[in-house]
Amino acid sequence: QVVLVESGGGVVQAGGILKLSCTTSERVSSFAAMAWFRQVTGKEREQVAAMNRGGDAYAAYSLKDRFRISRDDKKNTLDLQGSSLEPEDTGTYYCAARKDGETGFDHWGQGTQVTVSS
C-alpha cells in the first residue's frame, strides 16, 4: 500500500517560515491528487492546500495568502510552505493522497507536529 511520511515539523517563532515535505512510497506524480491537511487546537481537521497530477494547486481561502503547496518530482516530495506563522497555526500537519478511481483521500501519513511559539 501507499506510505506517506511527513517531515519538517518542529518549533518556529511567530512570524517565521514553515517548510514541510512529504515523501511517498510511490511517485508523487502518479497520484490523482495530493494534499496537506492540518488539525489545530480547538478546530476540526482542515485542508490547507491540494494539488492534482497536472500541477494545478489551490489552498483554503483563509490560508492561501500564507500557505503554498508545491511538488518536486526529482525529490519525489510534496511540499508545503508557510509564512507569517501564528500561534494559531500550531497543530499536526498531514500529507494525503488520492489515486485514480478513488473518490477521496484514502492514503495518509502519520503527521508532523508544528508548534509556533510566541
Short mmCIF file of N, CA and C in Angstrom, two decimals:
data_model
loop_
_atom_site.label_atom_id
_atom_site.label_comp_id
_atom_site.label_asym_id
_atom_site.label_seq_id
_atom_site.Cartn_x
_atom_site.Cartn_y
_atom_site.Cartn_z
N GLN A 1 0.82 -1.17 0.00
CA GLN A 1 0.00 0.00 0.00
C GLN A 1 0.87 1.25 0.00
N VAL A 2 0.21 2.37 -0.08
CA VAL A 2 0.92 3.63 -0.15
C VAL A 2 1.35 4.07 1.24
N VAL A 3 2.59 4.50 1.33
CA VAL A 3 3.13 5.03 2.57
C VAL A 3 3.56 6.47 2.34
N LEU A 4 3.10 7.35 3.20
CA LEU A 4 3.47 8.74 3.12
C LEU A 4 4.10 9.16 4.44
N VAL A 5 5.19 9.89 4.35
CA VAL A 5 5.90 10.32 5.54
C VAL A 5 6.17 11.81 5.48
N GLU A 6 5.69 12.51 6.49
CA GLU A 6 5.89 13.95 6.57
C GLU A 6 7.16 14.26 7.36
N SER A 7 7.76 15.37 7.03
CA SER A 7 8.93 15.82 7.77
C SER A 7 8.98 17.35 7.74
N GLY A 8 9.78 17.90 8.61
CA GLY A 8 9.96 19.34 8.64
C GLY A 8 9.27 20.04 9.78
N GLY A 9 8.51 19.30 10.55
CA GLY A 9 7.84 19.92 11.68
C GLY A 9 8.81 20.27 12.78
N GLY A 10 8.35 21.06 13.70
CA GLY A 10 9.17 21.49 14.81
C GLY A 10 8.64 22.77 15.39
N VAL A 11 9.50 23.47 16.08
CA VAL A 11 9.13 24.73 16.71
C VAL A 11 9.63 25.89 15.87
N VAL A 12 8.77 26.84 15.64
CA VAL A 12 9.12 28.02 14.87
C VAL A 12 8.56 29.25 15.57
N GLN A 13 9.27 30.34 15.47
CA GLN A 13 8.81 31.58 16.07
C GLN A 13 7.65 32.17 15.30
N ALA A 14 6.77 32.83 16.01
CA ALA A 14 5.69 33.54 15.35
C ALA A 14 6.27 34.51 14.33
N GLY A 15 5.63 34.57 13.19
CA GLY A 15 6.12 35.40 12.11
C GLY A 15 7.13 34.72 11.23
N GLY A 16 7.51 33.52 11.60
CA GLY A 16 8.52 32.78 10.87
C GLY A 16 7.97 32.02 9.68
N ILE A 17 8.83 31.18 9.15
CA ILE A 17 8.54 30.42 7.94
C ILE A 17 8.51 28.93 8.24
N LEU A 18 7.63 28.24 7.56
CA LEU A 18 7.49 26.81 7.70
C LEU A 18 7.69 26.14 6.36
N LYS A 19 8.41 25.03 6.36
CA LYS A 19 8.53 24.23 5.16
C LYS A 19 8.43 22.76 5.54
N LEU A 20 7.39 22.13 5.06
CA LEU A 20 7.17 20.72 5.30
C LEU A 20 7.33 19.95 4.00
N SER A 21 7.75 18.71 4.13
CA SER A 21 7.89 17.85 2.97
C SER A 21 7.21 16.52 3.23
N CYS A 22 6.71 15.94 2.18
CA CYS A 22 6.07 14.64 2.25
C CYS A 22 6.68 13.76 1.18
N THR A 23 7.24 12.65 1.60
CA THR A 23 7.77 11.68 0.66
C THR A 23 6.89 10.45 0.66
N THR A 24 6.77 9.79 -0.46
CA THR A 24 5.84 8.67 -0.58
C THR A 24 6.53 7.44 -1.15
N SER A 25 5.88 6.31 -0.96
CA SER A 25 6.39 5.05 -1.48
C SER A 25 6.16 4.92 -2.98
N GLU A 26 5.39 5.81 -3.54
CA GLU A 26 5.14 5.85 -4.97
C GLU A 26 5.48 7.23 -5.48
N ARG A 27 5.50 7.37 -6.78
CA ARG A 27 5.80 8.67 -7.36
C ARG A 27 4.70 9.66 -7.03
N VAL A 28 5.11 10.82 -6.57
CA VAL A 28 4.13 11.84 -6.25
C VAL A 28 3.35 12.24 -7.50
N SER A 29 3.98 12.13 -8.64
CA SER A 29 3.33 12.49 -9.89
C SER A 29 2.32 11.45 -10.35
N SER A 30 2.28 10.31 -9.68
CA SER A 30 1.36 9.26 -10.08
C SER A 30 -0.01 9.40 -9.46
N PHE A 31 -0.12 10.18 -8.41
CA PHE A 31 -1.39 10.33 -7.72
C PHE A 31 -2.33 11.25 -8.47
N ALA A 32 -3.60 10.95 -8.38
CA ALA A 32 -4.59 11.84 -8.98
C ALA A 32 -4.55 13.20 -8.30
N ALA A 33 -4.35 13.19 -6.99
CA ALA A 33 -4.24 14.42 -6.24
C ALA A 33 -3.54 14.16 -4.93
N MET A 34 -2.92 15.19 -4.41
CA MET A 34 -2.31 15.13 -3.09
C MET A 34 -2.69 16.40 -2.35
N ALA A 35 -2.57 16.34 -1.05
CA ALA A 35 -2.99 17.49 -0.27
C ALA A 35 -2.29 17.51 1.08
N TRP A 36 -2.28 18.68 1.65
CA TRP A 36 -1.87 18.88 3.02
C TRP A 36 -3.09 19.25 3.85
N PHE A 37 -3.23 18.56 4.95
CA PHE A 37 -4.27 18.86 5.92
C PHE A 37 -3.60 19.24 7.23
N ARG A 38 -4.37 19.83 8.09
CA ARG A 38 -3.86 20.10 9.42
C ARG A 38 -4.99 20.03 10.44
N GLN A 39 -4.61 19.76 11.65
CA GLN A 39 -5.56 19.79 12.75
C GLN A 39 -4.94 20.65 13.84
N VAL A 40 -5.53 21.80 14.04
CA VAL A 40 -5.02 22.73 15.03
C VAL A 40 -5.89 22.67 16.27
N THR A 41 -5.37 23.21 17.35
CA THR A 41 -6.07 23.17 18.62
C THR A 41 -7.45 23.80 18.52
N GLY A 42 -8.44 23.04 18.97
CA GLY A 42 -9.79 23.55 19.01
C GLY A 42 -10.52 23.55 17.69
N LYS A 43 -9.92 23.01 16.65
CA LYS A 43 -10.55 23.00 15.33
C LYS A 43 -10.58 21.60 14.74
N GLU A 44 -11.51 21.39 13.82
CA GLU A 44 -11.56 20.14 13.09
C GLU A 44 -10.44 20.10 12.06
N ARG A 45 -10.11 18.90 11.64
CA ARG A 45 -9.11 18.76 10.61
C ARG A 45 -9.56 19.50 9.35
N GLU A 46 -8.67 20.26 8.78
CA GLU A 46 -8.99 21.05 7.61
C GLU A 46 -7.94 20.88 6.53
N GLN A 47 -8.36 21.06 5.31
CA GLN A 47 -7.44 21.00 4.19
C GLN A 47 -6.74 22.34 4.05
N VAL A 48 -5.43 22.30 4.00
CA VAL A 48 -4.65 23.51 3.84
C VAL A 48 -4.48 23.85 2.36
N ALA A 49 -4.09 22.85 1.58
CA ALA A 49 -3.88 23.05 0.16
C ALA A 49 -3.85 21.70 -0.53
N ALA A 50 -4.12 21.70 -1.83
CA ALA A 50 -4.12 20.47 -2.60
C ALA A 50 -3.57 20.72 -3.98
N MET A 51 -3.15 19.65 -4.62
CA MET A 51 -2.60 19.73 -5.97
C MET A 51 -2.96 18.47 -6.73
N ASN A 52 -3.38 18.62 -7.98
CA ASN A 52 -3.67 17.45 -8.79
C ASN A 52 -2.44 17.02 -9.57
N ARG A 53 -2.58 15.96 -10.31
CA ARG A 53 -1.45 15.39 -11.04
C ARG A 53 -0.84 16.40 -12.01
N GLY A 54 -1.69 17.20 -12.60
CA GLY A 54 -1.21 18.16 -13.57
C GLY A 54 -0.52 19.37 -12.98
N GLY A 55 -0.53 19.48 -11.66
CA GLY A 55 0.14 20.58 -11.01
C GLY A 55 -0.75 21.75 -10.65
N ASP A 56 -2.04 21.62 -10.91
CA ASP A 56 -2.97 22.67 -10.50
C ASP A 56 -3.09 22.67 -9.00
N ALA A 57 -2.90 23.81 -8.40
CA ALA A 57 -2.89 23.91 -6.95
C ALA A 57 -3.94 24.88 -6.45
N TYR A 58 -4.41 24.62 -5.26
CA TYR A 58 -5.32 25.54 -4.61
C TYR A 58 -5.15 25.39 -3.11
N ALA A 59 -5.53 26.42 -2.42
CA ALA A 59 -5.44 26.43 -0.98
C ALA A 59 -6.76 26.90 -0.39
N ALA A 60 -6.97 26.54 0.84
CA ALA A 60 -8.14 27.06 1.53
C ALA A 60 -8.11 28.58 1.47
N TYR A 61 -9.27 29.16 1.23
CA TYR A 61 -9.32 30.60 1.02
C TYR A 61 -8.69 31.39 2.16
N SER A 62 -8.95 30.97 3.36
CA SER A 62 -8.44 31.70 4.51
C SER A 62 -6.95 31.52 4.72
N LEU A 63 -6.34 30.58 4.02
CA LEU A 63 -4.93 30.28 4.22
C LEU A 63 -4.08 30.55 2.99
N LYS A 64 -4.70 30.84 1.89
CA LYS A 64 -3.97 30.91 0.63
C LYS A 64 -2.91 32.01 0.59
N ASP A 65 -3.07 33.02 1.39
CA ASP A 65 -2.09 34.10 1.40
C ASP A 65 -0.82 33.73 2.15
N ARG A 66 -0.90 32.69 2.95
CA ARG A 66 0.23 32.34 3.78
C ARG A 66 0.78 30.94 3.52
N PHE A 67 0.05 30.10 2.83
CA PHE A 67 0.49 28.74 2.58
C PHE A 67 0.48 28.43 1.09
N ARG A 68 1.51 27.73 0.67
CA ARG A 68 1.61 27.35 -0.73
C ARG A 68 2.08 25.92 -0.85
N ILE A 69 1.40 25.16 -1.69
CA ILE A 69 1.75 23.77 -1.92
C ILE A 69 2.57 23.67 -3.20
N SER A 70 3.49 22.74 -3.22
CA SER A 70 4.30 22.52 -4.41
C SER A 70 4.72 21.07 -4.47
N ARG A 71 5.16 20.65 -5.63
CA ARG A 71 5.60 19.28 -5.83
C ARG A 71 6.96 19.28 -6.49
N ASP A 72 7.84 18.45 -5.99
CA ASP A 72 9.18 18.32 -6.54
C ASP A 72 9.34 16.90 -7.05
N ASP A 73 9.21 16.73 -8.34
CA ASP A 73 9.24 15.38 -8.91
C ASP A 73 10.62 14.74 -8.79
N LYS A 74 11.67 15.54 -8.84
CA LYS A 74 13.01 14.99 -8.73
C LYS A 74 13.28 14.43 -7.33
N LYS A 75 12.85 15.15 -6.34
CA LYS A 75 12.99 14.68 -4.96
C LYS A 75 11.85 13.77 -4.54
N ASN A 76 10.83 13.69 -5.37
CA ASN A 76 9.64 12.91 -5.09
C ASN A 76 9.01 13.35 -3.77
N THR A 77 8.76 14.63 -3.67
CA THR A 77 8.15 15.16 -2.46
C THR A 77 7.00 16.09 -2.79
N LEU A 78 6.07 16.15 -1.89
CA LEU A 78 5.03 17.16 -1.88
C LEU A 78 5.37 18.09 -0.74
N ASP A 79 5.46 19.37 -1.02
CA ASP A 79 5.93 20.32 -0.03
C ASP A 79 4.85 21.33 0.32
N LEU A 80 4.99 21.88 1.50
CA LEU A 80 4.10 22.94 1.95
C LEU A 80 4.95 24.04 2.56
N GLN A 81 4.78 25.23 2.08
CA GLN A 81 5.48 26.39 2.61
C GLN A 81 4.49 27.31 3.30
N GLY A 82 4.85 27.73 4.47
CA GLY A 82 4.02 28.64 5.21
C GLY A 82 4.84 29.84 5.64
N SER A 83 4.19 30.95 5.78
CA SER A 83 4.87 32.17 6.19
C SER A 83 3.98 32.94 7.16
N SER A 84 4.59 33.92 7.80
CA SER A 84 3.87 34.73 8.78
C SER A 84 3.11 33.85 9.75
N LEU A 85 3.79 32.86 10.25
CA LEU A 85 3.13 31.89 11.11
C LEU A 85 2.64 32.53 12.40
N GLU A 86 1.55 32.00 12.87
CA GLU A 86 0.92 32.48 14.09
C GLU A 86 0.78 31.32 15.06
N PRO A 87 0.68 31.62 16.35
CA PRO A 87 0.48 30.53 17.31
C PRO A 87 -0.72 29.66 16.96
N GLU A 88 -1.72 30.25 16.32
CA GLU A 88 -2.91 29.50 15.93
C GLU A 88 -2.64 28.48 14.83
N ASP A 89 -1.48 28.56 14.21
CA ASP A 89 -1.10 27.57 13.21
C ASP A 89 -0.54 26.31 13.84
N THR A 90 -0.38 26.32 15.12
CA THR A 90 0.15 25.16 15.84
C THR A 90 -0.79 23.97 15.69
N GLY A 91 -0.23 22.84 15.32
CA GLY A 91 -1.03 21.65 15.18
C GLY A 91 -0.27 20.57 14.46
N THR A 92 -0.99 19.54 14.08
CA THR A 92 -0.42 18.43 13.35
C THR A 92 -0.76 18.57 11.88
N TYR A 93 0.25 18.48 11.05
CA TYR A 93 0.08 18.62 9.61
C TYR A 93 0.23 17.27 8.94
N TYR A 94 -0.71 16.95 8.07
CA TYR A 94 -0.77 15.65 7.43
C TYR A 94 -0.66 15.75 5.93
N CYS A 95 -0.01 14.77 5.35
CA CYS A 95 0.06 14.60 3.91
C CYS A 95 -0.93 13.52 3.51
N ALA A 96 -1.65 13.74 2.43
CA ALA A 96 -2.63 12.77 1.98
C ALA A 96 -2.58 12.65 0.46
N ALA A 97 -3.07 11.52 -0.03
CA ALA A 97 -3.05 11.28 -1.47
C ALA A 97 -4.30 10.56 -1.92
N ARG A 98 -4.68 10.84 -3.14
CA ARG A 98 -5.81 10.17 -3.78
C ARG A 98 -5.32 9.58 -5.09
N LYS A 99 -5.66 8.33 -5.33
CA LYS A 99 -5.27 7.66 -6.56
C LYS A 99 -6.42 7.65 -7.55
N ASP A 100 -6.10 7.35 -8.78
CA ASP A 100 -7.13 7.24 -9.80
C ASP A 100 -8.17 6.22 -9.37
N GLY A 101 -9.43 6.57 -9.57
CA GLY A 101 -10.52 5.68 -9.21
C GLY A 101 -11.01 5.84 -7.79
N GLU A 102 -10.32 6.60 -6.99
CA GLU A 102 -10.72 6.84 -5.62
C GLU A 102 -11.44 8.18 -5.53
N THR A 103 -12.43 8.24 -4.67
CA THR A 103 -13.25 9.44 -4.56
C THR A 103 -12.79 10.40 -3.48
N GLY A 104 -11.91 9.94 -2.63
CA GLY A 104 -11.41 10.77 -1.56
C GLY A 104 -9.94 10.51 -1.30
N PHE A 105 -9.43 11.18 -0.30
CA PHE A 105 -8.04 10.96 0.09
C PHE A 105 -7.98 9.73 0.99
N ASP A 106 -7.58 8.62 0.42
CA ASP A 106 -7.57 7.35 1.13
C ASP A 106 -6.24 7.02 1.78
N HIS A 107 -5.23 7.77 1.46
CA HIS A 107 -3.88 7.47 1.93
C HIS A 107 -3.35 8.65 2.73
N TRP A 108 -2.90 8.35 3.92
CA TRP A 108 -2.49 9.40 4.85
C TRP A 108 -1.16 9.08 5.52
N GLY A 109 -0.42 10.13 5.79
CA GLY A 109 0.76 9.98 6.62
C GLY A 109 0.38 10.08 8.08
N GLN A 110 1.35 9.90 8.94
CA GLN A 110 1.11 9.96 10.37
C GLN A 110 1.09 11.37 10.92
N GLY A 111 1.55 12.31 10.14
CA GLY A 111 1.54 13.69 10.54
C GLY A 111 2.85 14.15 11.15
N THR A 112 3.05 15.44 11.11
CA THR A 112 4.21 16.05 11.73
C THR A 112 3.74 17.25 12.55
N GLN A 113 4.28 17.36 13.74
CA GLN A 113 3.83 18.40 14.66
C GLN A 113 4.54 19.71 14.39
N VAL A 114 3.75 20.76 14.33
CA VAL A 114 4.27 22.11 14.17
C VAL A 114 3.83 22.94 15.36
N THR A 115 4.78 23.56 15.99
CA THR A 115 4.48 24.44 17.12
C THR A 115 5.01 25.83 16.83
N VAL A 116 4.12 26.79 16.84
CA VAL A 116 4.51 28.18 16.61
C VAL A 116 4.53 28.87 17.96
N SER A 117 5.70 29.32 18.33
CA SER A 117 5.90 29.93 19.63
C SER A 117 5.85 31.44 19.54
N SER A 118 5.14 32.02 20.47
CA SER A 118 5.07 33.47 20.55
C SER A 118 6.15 34.03 21.45
#
